[in-house]
PDB file of C-alpha atoms in Angstrom:
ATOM      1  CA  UNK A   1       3.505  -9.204   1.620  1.00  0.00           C
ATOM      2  CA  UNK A   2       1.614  -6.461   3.248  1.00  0.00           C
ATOM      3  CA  UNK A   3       3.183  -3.248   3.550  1.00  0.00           C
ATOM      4  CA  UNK A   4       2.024   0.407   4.776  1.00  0.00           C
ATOM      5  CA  UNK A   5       3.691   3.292   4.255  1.00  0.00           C
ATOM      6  CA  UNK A   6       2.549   6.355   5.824  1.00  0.00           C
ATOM      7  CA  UNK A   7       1.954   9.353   3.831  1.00  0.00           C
ATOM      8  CA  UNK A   8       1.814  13.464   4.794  1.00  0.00           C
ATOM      9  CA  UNK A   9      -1.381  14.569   4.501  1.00  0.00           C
ATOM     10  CA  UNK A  10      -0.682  16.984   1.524  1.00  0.00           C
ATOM     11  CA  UNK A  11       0.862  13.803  -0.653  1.00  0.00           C
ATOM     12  CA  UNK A  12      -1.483  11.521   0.842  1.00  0.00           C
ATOM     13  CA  UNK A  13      -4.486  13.124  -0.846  1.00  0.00           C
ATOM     14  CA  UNK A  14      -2.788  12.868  -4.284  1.00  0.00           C
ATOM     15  CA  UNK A  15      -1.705   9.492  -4.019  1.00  0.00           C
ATOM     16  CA  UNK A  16      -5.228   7.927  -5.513  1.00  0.00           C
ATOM     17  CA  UNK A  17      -3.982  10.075  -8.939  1.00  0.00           C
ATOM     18  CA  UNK A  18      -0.418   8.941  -8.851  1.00  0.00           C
ATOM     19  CA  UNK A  19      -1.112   4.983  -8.372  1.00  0.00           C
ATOM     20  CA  UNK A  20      -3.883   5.195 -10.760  1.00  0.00           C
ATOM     21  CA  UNK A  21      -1.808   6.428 -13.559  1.00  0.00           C
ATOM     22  CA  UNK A  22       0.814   4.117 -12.843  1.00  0.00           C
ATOM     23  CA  UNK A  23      -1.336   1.099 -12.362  1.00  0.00           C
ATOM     24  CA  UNK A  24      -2.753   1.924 -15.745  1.00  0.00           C
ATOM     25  CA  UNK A  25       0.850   2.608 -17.294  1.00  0.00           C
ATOM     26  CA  UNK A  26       2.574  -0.758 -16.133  1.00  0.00           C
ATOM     27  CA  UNK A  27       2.272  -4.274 -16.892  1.00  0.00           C
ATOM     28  CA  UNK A  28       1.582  -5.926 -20.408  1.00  0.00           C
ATOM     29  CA  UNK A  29      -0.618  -3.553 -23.033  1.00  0.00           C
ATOM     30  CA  UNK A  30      -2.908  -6.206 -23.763  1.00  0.00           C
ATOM     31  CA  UNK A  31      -3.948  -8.284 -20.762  1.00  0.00           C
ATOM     32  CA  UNK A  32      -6.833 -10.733 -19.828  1.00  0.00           C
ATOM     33  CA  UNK A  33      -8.154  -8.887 -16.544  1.00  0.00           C
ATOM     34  CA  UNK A  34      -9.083  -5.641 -16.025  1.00  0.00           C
ATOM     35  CA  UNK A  35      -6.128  -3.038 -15.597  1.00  0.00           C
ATOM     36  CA  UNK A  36      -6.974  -0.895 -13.033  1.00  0.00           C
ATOM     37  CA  UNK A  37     -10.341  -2.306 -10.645  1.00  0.00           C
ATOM     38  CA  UNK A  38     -11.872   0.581  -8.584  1.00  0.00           C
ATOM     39  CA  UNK A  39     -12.558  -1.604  -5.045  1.00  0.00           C
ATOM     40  CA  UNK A  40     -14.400   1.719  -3.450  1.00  0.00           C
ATOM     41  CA  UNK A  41     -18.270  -0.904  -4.371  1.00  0.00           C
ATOM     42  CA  UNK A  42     -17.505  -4.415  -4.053  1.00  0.00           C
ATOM     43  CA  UNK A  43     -14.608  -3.712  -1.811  1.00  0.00           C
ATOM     44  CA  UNK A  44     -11.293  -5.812  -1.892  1.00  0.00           C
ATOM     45  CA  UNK A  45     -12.650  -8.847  -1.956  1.00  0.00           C
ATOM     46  CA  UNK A  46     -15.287  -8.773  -3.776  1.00  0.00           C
ATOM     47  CA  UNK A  47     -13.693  -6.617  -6.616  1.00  0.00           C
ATOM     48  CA  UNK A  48     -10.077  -8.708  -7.163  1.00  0.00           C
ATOM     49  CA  UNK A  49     -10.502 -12.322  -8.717  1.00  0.00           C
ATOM     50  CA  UNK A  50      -9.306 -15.398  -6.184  1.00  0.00           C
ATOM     51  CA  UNK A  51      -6.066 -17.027  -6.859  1.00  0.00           C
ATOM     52  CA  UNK A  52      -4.601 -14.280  -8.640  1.00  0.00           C
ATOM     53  CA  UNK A  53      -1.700 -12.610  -8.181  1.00  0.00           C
ATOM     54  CA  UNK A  54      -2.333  -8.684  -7.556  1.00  0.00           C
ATOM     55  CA  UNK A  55      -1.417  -5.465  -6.108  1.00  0.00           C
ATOM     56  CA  UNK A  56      -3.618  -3.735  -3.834  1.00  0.00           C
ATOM     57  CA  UNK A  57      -3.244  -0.072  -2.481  1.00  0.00           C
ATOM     58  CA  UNK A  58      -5.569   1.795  -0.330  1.00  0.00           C
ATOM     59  CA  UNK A  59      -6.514   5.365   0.768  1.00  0.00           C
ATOM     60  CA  UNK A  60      -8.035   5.428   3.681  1.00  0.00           C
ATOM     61  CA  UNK A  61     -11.152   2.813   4.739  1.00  0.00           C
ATOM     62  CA  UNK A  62     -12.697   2.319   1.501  1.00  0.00           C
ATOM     63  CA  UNK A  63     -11.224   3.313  -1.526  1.00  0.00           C
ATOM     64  CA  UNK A  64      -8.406   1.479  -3.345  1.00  0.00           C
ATOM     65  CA  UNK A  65      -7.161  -0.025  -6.289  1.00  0.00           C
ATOM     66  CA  UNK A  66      -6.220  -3.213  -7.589  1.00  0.00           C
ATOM     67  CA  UNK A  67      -4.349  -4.794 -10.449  1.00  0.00           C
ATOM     68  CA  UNK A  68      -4.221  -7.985 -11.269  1.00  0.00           C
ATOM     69  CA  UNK A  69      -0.465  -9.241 -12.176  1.00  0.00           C
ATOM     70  CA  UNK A  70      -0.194 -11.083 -15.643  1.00  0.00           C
ATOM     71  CA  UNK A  71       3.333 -11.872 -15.704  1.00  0.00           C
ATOM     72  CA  UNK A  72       5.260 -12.062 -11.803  1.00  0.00           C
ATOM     73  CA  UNK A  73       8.583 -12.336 -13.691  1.00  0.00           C
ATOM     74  CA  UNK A  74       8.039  -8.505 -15.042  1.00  0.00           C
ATOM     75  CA  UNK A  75       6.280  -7.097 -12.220  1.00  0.00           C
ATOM     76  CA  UNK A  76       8.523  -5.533 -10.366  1.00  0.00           C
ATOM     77  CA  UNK A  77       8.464  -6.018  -6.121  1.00  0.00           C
ATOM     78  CA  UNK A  78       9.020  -2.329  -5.105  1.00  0.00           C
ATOM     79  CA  UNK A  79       6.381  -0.956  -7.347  1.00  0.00           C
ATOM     80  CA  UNK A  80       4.260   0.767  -4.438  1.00  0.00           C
ATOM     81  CA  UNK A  81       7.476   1.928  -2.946  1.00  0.00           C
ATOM     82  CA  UNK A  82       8.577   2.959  -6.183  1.00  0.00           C
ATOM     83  CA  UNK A  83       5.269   5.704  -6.687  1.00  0.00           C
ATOM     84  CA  UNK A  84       5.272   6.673  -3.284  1.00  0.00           C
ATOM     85  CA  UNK A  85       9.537   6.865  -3.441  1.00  0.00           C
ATOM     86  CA  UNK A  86       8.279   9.397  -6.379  1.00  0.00           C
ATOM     87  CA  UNK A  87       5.593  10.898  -4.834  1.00  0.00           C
ATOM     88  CA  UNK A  88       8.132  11.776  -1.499  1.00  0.00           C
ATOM     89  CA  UNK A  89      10.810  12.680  -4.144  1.00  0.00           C
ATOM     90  CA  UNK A  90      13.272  10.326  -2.238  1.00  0.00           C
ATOM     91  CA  UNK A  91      16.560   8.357  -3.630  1.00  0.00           C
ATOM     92  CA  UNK A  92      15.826   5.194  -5.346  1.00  0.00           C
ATOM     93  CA  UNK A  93      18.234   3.271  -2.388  1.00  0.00           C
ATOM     94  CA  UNK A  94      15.870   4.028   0.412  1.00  0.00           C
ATOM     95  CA  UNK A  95      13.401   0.800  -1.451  1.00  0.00           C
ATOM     96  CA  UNK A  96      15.725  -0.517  -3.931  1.00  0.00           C
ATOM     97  CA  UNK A  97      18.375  -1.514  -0.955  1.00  0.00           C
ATOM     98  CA  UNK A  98      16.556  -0.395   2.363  1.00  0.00           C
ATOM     99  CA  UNK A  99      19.014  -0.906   5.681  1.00  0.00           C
ATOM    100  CA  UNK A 100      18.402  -3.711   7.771  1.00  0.00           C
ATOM    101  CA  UNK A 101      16.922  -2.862  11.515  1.00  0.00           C
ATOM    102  CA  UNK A 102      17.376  -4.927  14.296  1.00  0.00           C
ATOM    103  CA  UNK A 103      14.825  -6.923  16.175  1.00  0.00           C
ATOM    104  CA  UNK A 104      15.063  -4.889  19.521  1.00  0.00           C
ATOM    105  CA  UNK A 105      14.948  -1.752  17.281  1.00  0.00           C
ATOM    106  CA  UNK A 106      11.882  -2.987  15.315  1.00  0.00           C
ATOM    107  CA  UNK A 107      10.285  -3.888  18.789  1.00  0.00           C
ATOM    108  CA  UNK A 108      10.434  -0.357  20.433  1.00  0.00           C
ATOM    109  CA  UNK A 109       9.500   1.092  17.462  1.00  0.00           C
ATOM    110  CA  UNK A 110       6.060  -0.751  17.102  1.00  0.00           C
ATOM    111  CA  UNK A 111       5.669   0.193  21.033  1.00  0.00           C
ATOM    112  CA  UNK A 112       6.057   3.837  19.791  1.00  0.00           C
ATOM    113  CA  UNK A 113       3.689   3.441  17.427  1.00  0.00           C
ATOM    114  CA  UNK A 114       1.452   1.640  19.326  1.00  0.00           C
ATOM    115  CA  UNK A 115       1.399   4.482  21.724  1.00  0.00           C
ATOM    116  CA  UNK A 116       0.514   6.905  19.047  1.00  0.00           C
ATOM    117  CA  UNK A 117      -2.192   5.131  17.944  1.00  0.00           C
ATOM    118  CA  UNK A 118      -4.031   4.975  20.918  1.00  0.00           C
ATOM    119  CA  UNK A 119      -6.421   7.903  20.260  1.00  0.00           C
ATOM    120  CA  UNK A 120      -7.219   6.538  16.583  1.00  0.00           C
ATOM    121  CA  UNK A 121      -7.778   2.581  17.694  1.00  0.00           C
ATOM    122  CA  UNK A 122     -11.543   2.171  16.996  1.00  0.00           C
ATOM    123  CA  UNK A 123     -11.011  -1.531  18.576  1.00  0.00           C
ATOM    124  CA  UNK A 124     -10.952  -0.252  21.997  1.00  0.00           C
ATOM    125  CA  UNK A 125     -14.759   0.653  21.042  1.00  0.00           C
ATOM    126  CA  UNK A 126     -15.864  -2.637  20.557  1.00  0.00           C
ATOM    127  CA  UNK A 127     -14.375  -3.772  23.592  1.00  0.00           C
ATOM    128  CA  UNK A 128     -16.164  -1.236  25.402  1.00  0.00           C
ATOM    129  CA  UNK A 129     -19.071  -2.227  24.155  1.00  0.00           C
ATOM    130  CA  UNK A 130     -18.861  -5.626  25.075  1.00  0.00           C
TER     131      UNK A 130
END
């Protein structure tokens, strides 16, 4: 599952300080891969192992962290909502129990944001180079 959540600018910047210490604060003490991996070298896929389970968050182009899961049973799903829930200091319900949108709400909504993102959409580039 692939999620983004957009940040302000102001929380945005600390966010590499608040997943950091939570990546290194949850999951089992002992564990058989590395707790926190640092993808701003190898990148993501060069830095996380294949065919492992993990969470991935990233700030920005290229820098982000990874942690491989040890136990899916423990991890819990709403752990990146859950830091930047914290971060935002937002109710628990908004990604414990978030309210269902419908389909033709969803739709204009990416159109909006689609719009928006116009000036920042480095593909167009490449096309015009073409």
């Amino acid at each position: 599952c692939l999620e983004c959540i957009p940040l302000p600018k102001d929380v945005g910047e600390m966010a590499p300080m608040y997943f950091k210490k939570a990546i290194m604060e949850c999951d089992e003490e002992w564990s058989d891969n590395k707790k926190l991996i640092d993808t701003k070298v190898k990148g993501t896929r060069g830095s996380l192992p294949k065919g492992l389970p993990y969470f991935f968050v990233e700030f920005g182009i290229d820098n982000g962290y990874g942690h491989v899961i040890e136990d899916q049973t423990k991890f819990p799903k709403y752990f990146g909502k859950e830091i930047c829930g914290g971060m935002l200091d937002v109710e628990p319900h908004l990604w414990l129990r978030p309210h269902k949108e419908s389909f033709e709400k969803q739709k204009l909504r990416v159109l909006q944001l689609s719009e928006w993102w116009k000036p920042y959409d480095w593909t167009q580039q490449l096309k015009e180079q073409k």
